[in-house]
mmCIF file of C-alpha atoms in Angstrom:
data_model
loop_
_atom_site.group_PDB
_atom_site.id
_atom_site.type_symbol
_atom_site.label_atom_id
_atom_site.label_comp_id
_atom_site.label_asym_id
_atom_site.label_seq_id
_atom_site.Cartn_x
_atom_site.Cartn_y
_atom_site.Cartn_z
ATOM 1 C CA MET A 1 63.642 94.969 93.899
ATOM 2 C CA PRO A 2 65.322 97.861 92.155
ATOM 3 C CA PRO A 3 69.158 97.828 91.701
ATOM 4 C CA TYR A 4 69.568 100.188 94.593
ATOM 5 C CA ALA A 5 67.286 101.075 97.489
ATOM 6 C CA SER A 6 67.971 103.632 100.083
ATOM 7 C CA GLU A 7 66.815 101.287 102.865
ATOM 8 C CA SER A 8 69.899 99.047 101.849
ATOM 9 C CA LEU A 9 72.181 101.809 103.000
ATOM 10 C CA GLY A 10 74.082 101.320 106.445
ATOM 11 C CA LYS A 11 73.600 97.425 106.278
ATOM 12 C CA GLU A 12 76.389 94.932 106.095
ATOM 13 C CA SER A 13 77.751 95.250 102.554
ATOM 14 C CA HIS A 14 76.810 91.576 101.470
ATOM 15 C CA ASP A 15 73.386 92.517 102.350
ATOM 16 C CA LEU A 16 73.427 95.132 99.420
ATOM 17 C CA PHE A 17 73.508 92.434 96.923
ATOM 18 C CA LEU A 18 70.456 90.225 98.067
ATOM 19 C CA ASN A 19 68.059 89.798 95.471
ATOM 20 C CA ILE A 20 69.920 91.529 92.655
ATOM 21 C CA MET A 21 69.419 90.209 89.321
ATOM 22 C CA PRO A 22 72.818 89.295 88.098
ATOM 23 C CA ARG A 23 74.256 90.233 84.663
ATOM 24 C CA SER A 24 75.633 87.489 82.742
ATOM 25 C CA VAL A 25 78.977 87.906 80.990
ATOM 26 C CA ASP A 26 79.744 85.577 78.153
ATOM 27 C CA GLY A 27 83.392 85.715 78.647
ATOM 28 C CA ALA A 28 85.654 87.213 81.331
ATOM 29 C CA ILE A 29 85.427 90.007 83.961
ATOM 30 C CA ILE A 30 88.398 92.005 84.327
ATOM 31 C CA VAL A 31 88.937 93.949 87.362
ATOM 32 C CA GLY A 32 90.853 97.062 86.881
ATOM 33 C CA ALA A 33 91.488 99.219 83.674
ATOM 34 C CA GLY A 34 95.116 100.007 84.056
ATOM 35 C CA PRO A 35 97.645 98.795 81.742
ATOM 36 C CA SER A 36 97.410 95.283 82.966
ATOM 37 C CA GLY A 37 93.717 95.285 82.341
ATOM 38 C CA MET A 38 93.816 97.003 78.956
ATOM 39 C CA ALA A 39 96.404 94.313 77.725
ATOM 40 C CA THR A 40 94.223 91.437 78.535
ATOM 41 C CA ALA A 41 91.154 92.873 77.343
ATOM 42 C CA ALA A 42 92.883 93.576 73.795
ATOM 43 C CA CYS A 43 94.469 90.030 73.924
ATOM 44 C CA LEU A 44 91.175 88.413 74.521
ATOM 45 C CA LYS A 45 89.361 90.470 71.959
ATOM 46 C CA GLU A 46 92.058 89.344 69.439
ATOM 47 C CA LYS A 47 91.202 85.822 70.148
ATOM 48 C CA GLY A 48 87.367 86.232 69.855
ATOM 49 C CA VAL A 49 86.696 86.050 73.711
ATOM 50 C CA PRO A 50 84.316 88.660 75.087
ATOM 51 C CA SER A 51 84.987 90.593 78.228
ATOM 52 C CA ILE A 52 84.088 93.326 80.372
ATOM 53 C CA VAL A 53 86.517 95.637 82.407
ATOM 54 C CA LEU A 54 85.303 97.072 85.709
ATOM 55 C CA GLU A 55 87.376 100.131 86.965
ATOM 56 C CA LYS A 56 86.590 102.143 90.404
ATOM 57 C CA ALA A 57 88.007 105.226 88.940
ATOM 58 C CA GLU A 58 86.561 107.519 86.227
ATOM 59 C CA CYS A 59 89.535 106.903 83.510
ATOM 60 C CA ILE A 60 91.880 104.505 82.237
ATOM 61 C CA GLY A 61 95.273 104.259 83.939
ATOM 62 C CA SER A 62 93.941 106.250 87.148
ATOM 63 C CA LEU A 63 97.357 105.592 89.008
ATOM 64 C CA TRP A 64 99.228 107.432 86.178
ATOM 65 C CA LYS A 65 96.574 110.296 85.781
ATOM 66 C CA HIS A 66 95.961 110.998 89.406
ATOM 67 C CA LYS A 67 98.894 109.722 91.585
ATOM 68 C CA THR A 68 101.992 110.309 89.690
ATOM 69 C CA TYR A 69 104.345 113.483 89.760
ATOM 70 C CA ASP A 70 104.724 115.832 86.743
ATOM 71 C CA ARG A 71 108.461 114.884 85.690
ATOM 72 C CA LEU A 72 107.732 111.149 85.623
ATOM 73 C CA HIS A 73 109.040 109.114 82.756
ATOM 74 C CA LEU A 74 109.330 105.394 82.157
ATOM 75 C CA HIS A 75 112.614 104.307 83.763
ATOM 76 C CA ILE A 76 113.176 101.590 81.109
ATOM 77 C CA PRO A 77 113.110 101.992 77.360
ATOM 78 C CA LYS A 78 109.546 102.084 75.559
ATOM 79 C CA GLU A 79 109.983 98.680 73.942
ATOM 80 C CA PHE A 80 109.956 96.981 77.215
ATOM 81 C CA CYS A 81 106.797 98.961 78.245
ATOM 82 C CA GLU A 82 104.488 98.582 75.308
ATOM 83 C CA LEU A 83 101.367 96.540 75.617
ATOM 84 C CA PRO A 84 100.479 93.671 73.315
ATOM 85 C CA LEU A 85 99.570 94.090 69.738
ATOM 86 C CA MET A 86 100.425 97.827 69.530
ATOM 87 C CA PRO A 87 103.703 99.468 69.999
ATOM 88 C CA PHE A 88 104.425 102.977 71.192
ATOM 89 C CA PRO A 89 104.383 105.512 68.543
ATOM 90 C CA ALA A 90 107.684 105.925 66.744
ATOM 91 C CA SER A 91 107.762 109.664 67.276
ATOM 92 C CA TYR A 92 107.921 108.873 71.272
ATOM 93 C CA PRO A 93 111.374 109.206 73.032
ATOM 94 C CA THR A 94 113.191 106.244 74.311
ATOM 95 C CA TYR A 95 111.662 107.108 78.059
ATOM 96 C CA PRO A 96 108.125 108.552 77.479
ATOM 97 C CA ASN A 97 106.712 110.810 79.890
ATOM 98 C CA ARG A 98 103.662 110.660 82.052
ATOM 99 C CA GLN A 99 101.404 112.273 79.511
ATOM 100 C CA GLN A 100 102.659 110.276 76.596
ATOM 101 C CA PHE A 101 102.153 107.099 78.366
ATOM 102 C CA LEU A 102 98.553 108.095 79.243
ATOM 103 C CA ASP A 103 97.858 109.230 75.608
ATOM 104 C CA TYR A 104 99.080 105.862 74.663
ATOM 105 C CA LEU A 105 96.759 103.931 76.958
ATOM 106 C CA GLU A 106 93.753 105.905 75.713
ATOM 107 C CA GLU A 107 94.773 105.264 72.097
ATOM 108 C CA TYR A 108 95.024 101.631 72.918
ATOM 109 C CA ALA A 109 91.589 101.503 74.309
ATOM 110 C CA ARG A 110 90.088 103.281 71.196
ATOM 111 C CA HIS A 111 92.225 100.982 68.888
ATOM 112 C CA PHE A 112 90.789 97.888 70.517
ATOM 113 C CA ASP A 113 87.259 99.299 71.278
ATOM 114 C CA ILE A 114 87.666 98.688 75.035
ATOM 115 C CA GLN A 115 85.000 100.209 76.906
ATOM 116 C CA PRO A 116 85.601 99.961 80.715
ATOM 117 C CA HIS A 117 82.578 100.301 83.323
ATOM 118 C CA PHE A 118 84.056 103.325 84.987
ATOM 119 C CA ASN A 119 83.150 104.394 88.676
ATOM 120 C CA GLU A 120 82.295 100.871 89.401
ATOM 121 C CA SER A 121 84.049 99.472 92.457
ATOM 122 C CA VAL A 122 84.327 95.872 93.069
ATOM 123 C CA GLN A 123 83.137 95.234 96.643
ATOM 124 C CA SER A 124 83.369 91.263 96.609
ATOM 125 C CA ALA A 125 84.124 88.382 94.264
ATOM 126 C CA HIS A 126 83.575 84.644 94.924
ATOM 127 C CA TYR A 127 83.549 81.525 93.231
ATOM 128 C CA ASP A 128 80.155 79.805 93.090
ATOM 129 C CA GLU A 129 80.375 76.014 93.458
ATOM 130 C CA SER A 130 76.680 75.497 92.642
ATOM 131 C CA SER A 131 76.702 77.416 89.172
ATOM 132 C CA GLN A 132 80.550 77.200 88.602
ATOM 133 C CA LEU A 133 80.635 80.966 87.965
ATOM 134 C CA TRP A 134 82.271 83.742 89.705
ATOM 135 C CA ARG A 135 80.049 86.282 91.156
ATOM 136 C CA VAL A 136 81.291 89.911 91.345
ATOM 137 C CA ASN A 137 79.521 92.514 93.208
ATOM 138 C CA THR A 138 80.250 96.103 92.601
ATOM 139 C CA GLN A 139 79.026 99.697 93.814
ATOM 140 C CA THR A 140 79.084 102.891 92.028
ATOM 141 C CA THR A 141 81.741 105.552 92.946
ATOM 142 C CA GLY A 142 82.221 109.178 91.982
ATOM 143 C CA LYS A 143 80.908 112.634 93.098
ATOM 144 C CA SER A 144 77.499 111.863 91.329
ATOM 145 C CA SER A 145 77.220 108.290 92.591
ATOM 146 C CA CYS A 146 73.970 106.915 93.842
ATOM 147 C CA ASN A 147 75.127 103.897 95.509
ATOM 148 C CA LYS A 148 73.900 101.755 92.531
ATOM 149 C CA ILE A 149 74.783 98.137 92.953
ATOM 150 C CA GLU A 150 75.466 95.264 90.381
ATOM 151 C CA GLU A 151 76.275 91.685 90.436
ATOM 152 C CA TYR A 152 78.145 89.949 87.375
ATOM 153 C CA THR A 153 78.639 86.293 86.751
ATOM 154 C CA ALA A 154 81.186 84.853 84.419
ATOM 155 C CA ARG A 155 82.998 81.794 83.892
ATOM 156 C CA TRP A 156 86.478 83.504 84.035
ATOM 157 C CA LEU A 157 87.694 86.283 86.624
ATOM 158 C CA ILE A 158 90.796 88.304 85.965
ATOM 159 C CA VAL A 159 92.413 90.341 88.570
ATOM 160 C CA ALA A 160 94.110 93.250 87.222
ATOM 161 C CA SER A 161 93.910 95.556 90.017
ATOM 162 C CA GLY A 162 97.749 96.125 90.057
ATOM 163 C CA GLU A 163 100.510 96.060 92.325
ATOM 164 C CA ASN A 164 99.702 99.672 93.318
ATOM 165 C CA ALA A 165 96.071 99.647 94.315
ATOM 166 C CA GLU A 166 96.283 101.298 97.777
ATOM 167 C CA ILE A 167 98.751 103.693 99.207
ATOM 168 C CA VAL A 168 101.061 102.621 102.069
ATOM 169 C CA THR A 169 101.374 105.065 104.906
ATOM 170 C CA PRO A 170 103.707 104.310 107.813
ATOM 171 C CA LYS A 171 102.201 104.656 111.297
ATOM 172 C CA LEU A 172 104.742 106.647 113.220
ATOM 173 C CA PRO A 173 104.692 108.196 116.721
ATOM 174 C CA GLY A 174 103.840 111.975 116.633
ATOM 175 C CA MET A 175 102.310 112.181 113.314
ATOM 176 C CA LYS A 176 99.222 113.868 114.789
ATOM 177 C CA ASP A 177 101.679 116.243 116.441
ATOM 178 C CA TYR A 178 103.508 117.494 113.249
ATOM 179 C CA GLN A 179 102.522 120.979 112.161
ATOM 180 C CA GLY A 180 104.120 120.919 108.802
ATOM 181 C CA ASP A 181 102.813 119.561 105.596
ATOM 182 C CA LEU A 182 102.527 115.772 105.815
ATOM 183 C CA LEU A 183 101.680 113.959 102.469
ATOM 184 C CA HIS A 184 101.923 110.791 100.539
ATOM 185 C CA SER A 185 104.177 110.948 97.460
ATOM 186 C CA SER A 186 100.970 110.071 95.495
ATOM 187 C CA LYS A 187 99.700 113.692 96.218
ATOM 188 C CA TYR A 188 103.058 115.211 95.203
ATOM 189 C CA LYS A 189 103.033 116.937 91.724
ATOM 190 C CA ASN A 190 106.125 119.185 91.542
ATOM 191 C CA GLY A 191 108.408 121.298 93.841
ATOM 192 C CA SER A 192 107.089 124.728 92.854
ATOM 193 C CA GLU A 193 105.305 125.100 96.376
ATOM 194 C CA TYR A 194 108.519 124.228 98.105
ATOM 195 C CA VAL A 195 111.111 126.611 96.807
ATOM 196 C CA GLY A 196 113.486 127.566 99.733
ATOM 197 C CA LYS A 197 111.813 125.027 102.020
ATOM 198 C CA LYS A 198 113.127 122.172 104.117
ATOM 199 C CA VAL A 199 111.617 118.967 102.716
ATOM 200 C CA LEU A 200 112.060 115.375 104.090
ATOM 201 C CA VAL A 201 111.530 112.562 101.439
ATOM 202 C CA VAL A 202 110.712 109.295 103.424
ATOM 203 C CA GLY A 203 111.727 106.529 101.132
ATOM 204 C CA CYS A 204 114.491 105.866 98.550
ATOM 205 C CA GLY A 205 112.900 103.992 95.759
ATOM 206 C CA ASN A 206 112.706 105.328 92.319
ATOM 207 C CA SER A 207 109.957 107.628 93.151
ATOM 208 C CA GLY A 208 111.529 108.888 96.250
ATOM 209 C CA MET A 209 114.854 109.458 94.625
ATOM 210 C CA GLU A 210 113.169 111.356 91.613
ATOM 211 C CA ILE A 211 110.927 113.392 93.935
ATOM 212 C CA ALA A 212 114.148 114.507 95.955
ATOM 213 C CA LEU A 213 115.880 115.351 92.637
ATOM 214 C CA ASP A 214 112.815 117.359 91.636
ATOM 215 C CA LEU A 215 112.520 119.194 94.814
ATOM 216 C CA ALA A 216 116.315 120.007 94.394
ATOM 217 C CA ASN A 217 115.609 121.344 90.841
ATOM 218 C CA PHE A 218 112.964 123.645 92.345
ATOM 219 C CA SER A 219 115.501 125.252 94.897
ATOM 220 C CA ALA A 220 114.122 123.283 97.856
ATOM 221 C CA LYS A 221 116.133 121.768 100.474
ATOM 222 C CA PRO A 222 115.464 118.274 100.585
ATOM 223 C CA SER A 223 116.692 115.380 102.552
ATOM 224 C CA LEU A 224 116.141 111.789 101.594
ATOM 225 C CA VAL A 225 115.832 108.998 104.015
ATOM 226 C CA VAL A 226 117.466 105.866 103.268
ATOM 227 C CA ARG A 227 116.194 103.149 105.450
ATOM 228 C CA GLY A 228 117.960 100.091 104.438
ATOM 229 C CA PRO A 229 120.472 98.367 101.708
ATOM 230 C CA VAL A 230 119.439 99.305 98.247
ATOM 231 C CA HIS A 231 121.103 99.038 94.591
ATOM 232 C CA VAL A 232 121.647 102.158 92.844
ATOM 233 C CA LEU A 233 122.522 101.793 89.015
ATOM 234 C CA PRO A 234 123.276 104.174 86.312
ATOM 235 C CA ARG A 235 120.078 104.309 84.075
ATOM 236 C CA GLU A 236 122.329 103.780 81.075
ATOM 237 C CA ILE A 237 125.438 101.810 80.351
ATOM 238 C CA PHE A 238 127.499 103.137 77.442
ATOM 239 C CA GLY A 239 124.501 104.962 76.010
ATOM 240 C CA THR A 240 122.327 101.746 76.442
ATOM 241 C CA SER A 241 119.688 101.441 79.134
ATOM 242 C CA THR A 242 120.821 99.239 82.091
ATOM 243 C CA PHE A 243 117.774 97.168 81.946
ATOM 244 C CA SER A 244 118.561 96.348 78.141
ATOM 245 C CA VAL A 245 122.067 95.331 78.897
ATOM 246 C CA ALA A 246 120.966 93.321 81.965
ATOM 247 C CA VAL A 247 118.434 91.375 79.640
ATOM 248 C CA LYS A 248 121.038 90.735 77.193
ATOM 249 C CA LEU A 249 123.708 89.530 79.808
ATOM 250 C CA MET A 250 121.212 87.145 81.244
ATOM 251 C CA ARG A 251 120.691 85.414 77.748
ATOM 252 C CA THR A 252 124.408 84.381 77.930
ATOM 253 C CA PHE A 253 125.665 84.337 81.422
ATOM 254 C CA PRO A 254 124.349 83.241 84.893
ATOM 255 C CA VAL A 255 122.480 85.760 87.149
ATOM 256 C CA TRP A 256 125.347 85.995 89.527
ATOM 257 C CA LEU A 257 127.567 87.120 86.573
ATOM 258 C CA THR A 258 125.348 89.453 85.370
ATOM 259 C CA ASP A 259 124.940 91.206 88.893
ATOM 260 C CA TRP A 260 128.797 91.307 89.174
ATOM 261 C CA LEU A 261 129.192 93.044 85.970
ATOM 262 C CA LEU A 262 126.467 95.566 86.682
ATOM 263 C CA VAL A 263 127.697 96.475 90.113
ATOM 264 C CA PHE A 264 131.326 96.600 88.788
ATOM 265 C CA TYR A 265 130.168 99.051 86.027
ATOM 266 C CA THR A 266 128.136 101.029 88.531
ATOM 267 C CA TRP A 267 131.482 101.447 90.778
ATOM 268 C CA LEU A 268 133.146 102.510 87.716
ATOM 269 C CA THR A 269 130.802 105.310 86.834
ATOM 270 C CA LEU A 270 128.949 106.377 89.893
ATOM 271 C CA GLY A 271 131.757 105.436 92.512
ATOM 272 C CA ASN A 272 131.390 103.811 95.823
ATOM 273 C CA VAL A 273 127.660 104.673 96.622
ATOM 274 C CA ALA A 274 128.202 103.589 100.263
ATOM 275 C CA ASN A 275 130.019 106.742 100.767
ATOM 276 C CA TYR A 276 126.798 108.607 100.013
ATOM 277 C CA GLY A 277 124.485 106.449 102.338
ATOM 278 C CA PHE A 278 123.533 103.681 99.989
ATOM 279 C CA ASN A 279 124.796 100.389 101.275
ATOM 280 C CA ARG A 280 124.325 97.578 98.780
ATOM 281 C CA PRO A 281 122.336 94.414 99.678
ATOM 282 C CA LYS A 282 124.195 91.201 99.764
ATOM 283 C CA GLU A 283 122.129 89.864 96.906
ATOM 284 C CA GLY A 284 122.748 91.291 93.379
ATOM 285 C CA PRO A 285 120.338 93.572 91.687
ATOM 286 C CA MET A 286 118.716 90.980 89.296
ATOM 287 C CA GLU A 287 118.849 88.215 92.103
ATOM 288 C CA LEU A 288 117.000 90.531 94.443
ATOM 289 C CA LYS A 289 114.376 91.453 92.015
ATOM 290 C CA ASP A 290 113.866 87.830 91.092
ATOM 291 C CA LYS A 291 113.600 86.729 94.640
ATOM 292 C CA VAL A 292 111.466 89.385 96.234
ATOM 293 C CA GLY A 293 110.488 91.747 93.508
ATOM 294 C CA LYS A 294 112.495 94.604 94.829
ATOM 295 C CA THR A 295 113.523 96.981 91.884
ATOM 296 C CA PRO A 296 117.199 98.435 91.785
ATOM 297 C CA ILE A 297 117.165 102.317 91.571
ATOM 298 C CA LEU A 298 117.948 103.597 88.111
ATOM 299 C CA ASP A 299 119.622 106.880 88.795
ATOM 300 C CA VAL A 300 118.514 109.869 86.669
ATOM 301 C CA GLY A 301 120.626 112.731 88.492
ATOM 302 C CA THR A 302 119.783 112.410 91.946
ATOM 303 C CA LEU A 303 123.200 111.028 92.979
ATOM 304 C CA ASN A 304 124.892 114.073 91.474
ATOM 305 C CA LYS A 305 122.668 116.348 93.655
ATOM 306 C CA ILE A 306 123.690 114.358 96.742
ATOM 307 C CA LYS A 307 127.335 114.558 95.767
ATOM 308 C CA SER A 308 127.046 118.267 95.377
ATOM 309 C CA GLY A 309 125.089 118.745 98.582
ATOM 310 C CA HIS A 310 121.967 119.633 97.313
ATOM 311 C CA ILE A 311 120.214 116.763 98.657
ATOM 312 C CA LYS A 312 121.178 115.374 102.116
ATOM 313 C CA VAL A 313 120.845 111.792 103.022
ATOM 314 C CA VAL A 314 119.645 110.928 106.464
ATOM 315 C CA PRO A 315 119.004 107.639 108.459
ATOM 316 C CA ARG A 316 115.636 106.022 109.474
ATOM 317 C CA VAL A 317 112.817 108.210 111.120
ATOM 318 C CA VAL A 318 111.491 106.869 114.346
ATOM 319 C CA SER A 319 109.179 109.625 115.205
ATOM 320 C CA LEU A 320 107.807 113.015 114.312
ATOM 321 C CA THR A 321 107.661 115.982 116.387
ATOM 322 C CA SER A 322 105.765 119.149 116.125
ATOM 323 C CA SER A 323 108.316 120.735 113.985
ATOM 324 C CA GLY A 324 110.182 117.891 112.365
ATOM 325 C CA VAL A 325 111.443 114.322 112.985
ATOM 326 C CA ARG A 326 113.559 112.288 115.342
ATOM 327 C CA PHE A 327 116.063 109.848 113.593
ATOM 328 C CA GLU A 328 117.150 106.507 114.654
ATOM 329 C CA ASN A 329 120.575 107.847 115.761
ATOM 330 C CA GLY A 330 118.965 110.266 118.141
ATOM 331 C CA LEU A 331 119.194 113.411 116.303
ATOM 332 C CA THR A 332 116.303 115.668 115.513
ATOM 333 C CA ASP A 333 115.718 118.168 112.798
ATOM 334 C CA SER A 334 112.906 120.445 111.561
ATOM 335 C CA TYR A 335 111.028 120.372 108.135
ATOM 336 C CA ASP A 336 108.436 122.379 106.421
ATOM 337 C CA ALA A 337 107.065 119.162 104.754
ATOM 338 C CA VAL A 338 107.428 115.600 104.951
ATOM 339 C CA ILE A 339 106.728 113.512 101.729
ATOM 340 C CA LEU A 340 106.093 109.802 102.490
ATOM 341 C CA ALA A 341 107.341 107.942 99.368
ATOM 342 C CA THR A 342 106.436 104.638 101.037
ATOM 343 C CA GLY A 343 104.887 102.899 98.139
ATOM 344 C CA TYR A 344 101.503 101.112 97.471
ATOM 345 C CA ARG A 345 100.154 97.665 98.068
ATOM 346 C CA SER A 346 97.646 95.281 96.321
ATOM 347 C CA ASN A 347 94.179 95.311 97.509
ATOM 348 C CA VAL A 348 92.997 91.825 96.515
ATOM 349 C CA PRO A 349 92.539 90.442 100.001
ATOM 350 C CA ARG A 350 90.018 93.200 100.580
ATOM 351 C CA TRP A 351 87.500 91.911 97.868
ATOM 352 C CA LEU A 352 88.707 88.566 96.698
ATOM 353 C CA LYS A 353 87.150 85.902 98.916
ATOM 354 C CA GLY A 354 88.255 82.312 99.422
ATOM 355 C CA GLU A 355 91.347 82.177 97.227
ATOM 356 C CA GLU A 356 93.927 81.757 99.805
ATOM 357 C CA LYS A 357 95.441 78.937 97.670
ATOM 358 C CA PHE A 358 96.365 81.160 95.026
ATOM 359 C CA PHE A 359 96.940 84.542 96.749
ATOM 360 C CA ALA A 360 99.128 85.334 99.708
ATOM 361 C CA ASP A 361 98.052 87.623 102.524
ATOM 362 C CA ASP A 362 100.046 90.571 100.695
ATOM 363 C CA GLY A 363 97.697 90.353 97.580
ATOM 364 C CA PHE A 364 100.175 88.813 95.372
ATOM 365 C CA PRO A 365 99.984 85.496 93.926
ATOM 366 C CA LYS A 366 101.942 82.635 95.675
ATOM 367 C CA ARG A 367 105.184 81.830 93.729
ATOM 368 C CA PRO A 368 104.647 78.561 92.003
ATOM 369 C CA THR A 369 107.115 77.141 89.528
ATOM 370 C CA THR A 370 104.950 77.508 86.528
ATOM 371 C CA ASN A 371 101.918 79.334 85.510
ATOM 372 C CA GLY A 372 102.286 81.911 88.222
ATOM 373 C CA TRP A 373 99.238 83.914 86.472
ATOM 374 C CA LYS A 374 96.688 81.102 86.711
ATOM 375 C CA GLY A 375 94.719 79.950 89.720
ATOM 376 C CA GLU A 376 91.662 77.480 90.032
ATOM 377 C CA HIS A 377 87.986 77.661 88.581
ATOM 378 C CA GLY A 378 88.968 80.139 85.947
ATOM 379 C CA LEU A 379 90.755 82.569 88.076
ATOM 380 C CA TYR A 380 93.590 84.413 86.857
ATOM 381 C CA ALA A 381 96.088 87.355 87.786
ATOM 382 C CA VAL A 382 97.899 89.693 85.472
ATOM 383 C CA GLY A 383 100.560 92.282 86.373
ATOM 384 C CA LEU A 384 100.952 90.815 89.855
ATOM 385 C CA THR A 385 104.266 89.108 89.099
ATOM 386 C CA ARG A 386 106.504 92.177 90.208
ATOM 387 C CA LYS A 387 108.102 92.230 86.675
ATOM 388 C CA GLY A 388 106.701 95.542 85.504
ATOM 389 C CA LEU A 389 104.842 96.271 82.244
ATOM 390 C CA LEU A 390 106.796 93.498 80.361
ATOM 391 C CA GLY A 391 105.738 90.811 82.736
ATOM 392 C CA ALA A 392 102.130 92.076 82.612
ATOM 393 C CA SER A 393 102.008 91.980 78.766
ATOM 394 C CA MET A 394 103.343 88.342 79.008
ATOM 395 C CA ASP A 395 100.733 87.395 81.542
ATOM 396 C CA ALA A 396 97.959 88.981 79.355
ATOM 397 C CA ARG A 397 98.970 86.822 76.379
ATOM 398 C CA ASN A 398 99.224 83.690 78.328
ATOM 399 C CA ILE A 399 95.757 84.208 80.063
ATOM 400 C CA ALA A 400 93.982 85.039 76.782
ATOM 401 C CA GLU A 401 95.404 82.023 75.086
ATOM 402 C CA ASP A 402 94.521 79.667 78.054
ATOM 403 C CA ILE A 403 90.982 81.155 78.275
ATOM 404 C CA ARG A 404 90.452 81.029 74.399
ATOM 405 C CA LYS A 405 91.094 77.252 74.552
ATOM 406 C CA ALA A 406 88.563 76.677 77.158
ATOM 407 C CA TYR A 407 86.165 79.288 75.605
ATOM 408 C CA ASP A 408 86.356 77.581 72.099
ATOM 409 C CA THR A 409 85.755 74.066 73.750
ATOM 410 C CA ARG A 410 82.758 75.159 75.477
ATOM 411 C CA ASN A 411 81.213 76.583 72.536
ATOM 412 C CA LEU A 412 81.837 73.496 70.636
ATOM 413 C CA VAL A 413 79.998 71.292 73.358
ATOM 414 C CA SER A 414 77.270 73.675 73.393
ATOM 415 C CA ARG A 415 76.769 73.438 69.638
ATOM 416 C CA ALA A 416 76.942 69.886 69.727
ATOM 417 C CA SER A 417 74.413 69.463 72.472
ATOM 418 C CA GLU A 418 72.180 71.705 70.343
ATOM 419 C CA ILE A 419 72.494 69.428 67.466
ATOM 420 C CA LEU A 420 71.947 66.271 69.282
#
């Protein structure tokens, strides 16, 4: 049977993979060619462990390339965002921009000779008890796709599909009735087409805040929905990144004292942000990040635009109307466009089967006290600890070392059996 057949189309997805000759991978299968997947492939290569990288898009770092806005910069210094074994170029600024980060990823792949299998979307993966191997089924994607299907087998499977694999779009009453532009933030590039227009940004994470700022800079009339308590911190403290300061403080002080110092300095520099619609959570910023992975907002100028009246803060949206929205306080307003900065989610539950012990329903690993990157039967997760690029790099190093030990042991046993 050929690797694809027209009569297979339209059947249940698992039927597509019947009788396909699997392609054996000597080392590990990595799902995802974003920063996490690249970091893990490089660390494995450095330790002599082969791997293949499966990527559904046509490029490395597809989220950064296709689903980010033009003015995006890293929100924390580059030294906390570099991947293992290769720093950012010294010529890069403290906060590299979107294109610089993409260039870095491309050079990283060239340097370590990582050649992902592009346009190959993982449809399912499961552990086969009989062979003690992972079976990963893929299907081609892209405009020129001919629905080619493949099956790969390997001793190790590394989930590197990321925290932001799929967009999250809230289902609000009236969405079908709204006559203006309605888009997810992944489609937003810049404010050039919104000059003079009223635009509502739903969501006040770092992306929502920066999109509102970008709109204001393009002379739009943005409003920003603040749905609940959130920490707003300055990006820098005394000329040093707030993240760097927090890391140094936590080396000496407990989290609660670090949080108190961060909030106190924020009050001194930004004032009482509650006066502008940002109520603080009961937990401190670092405690909240550690508990639930919620990242504090690092302000890059949005708050000044709010103070000056160029950005309006509004309450939660309960429904859309033909011309605008209705807020939870009962008031309505009209908008030319609504941008949903409502984030992303993991897509792991869609394709990884039978691993409920390791992954929760939200597609993130359950939170064990140690080795949160390691599952059973050679299953690993990288970049899913809600600790950003720094956490992904740490995961990649740990995973590569763990697999290296098992890989070397397997090869020793194999050579010994050949001698005997």
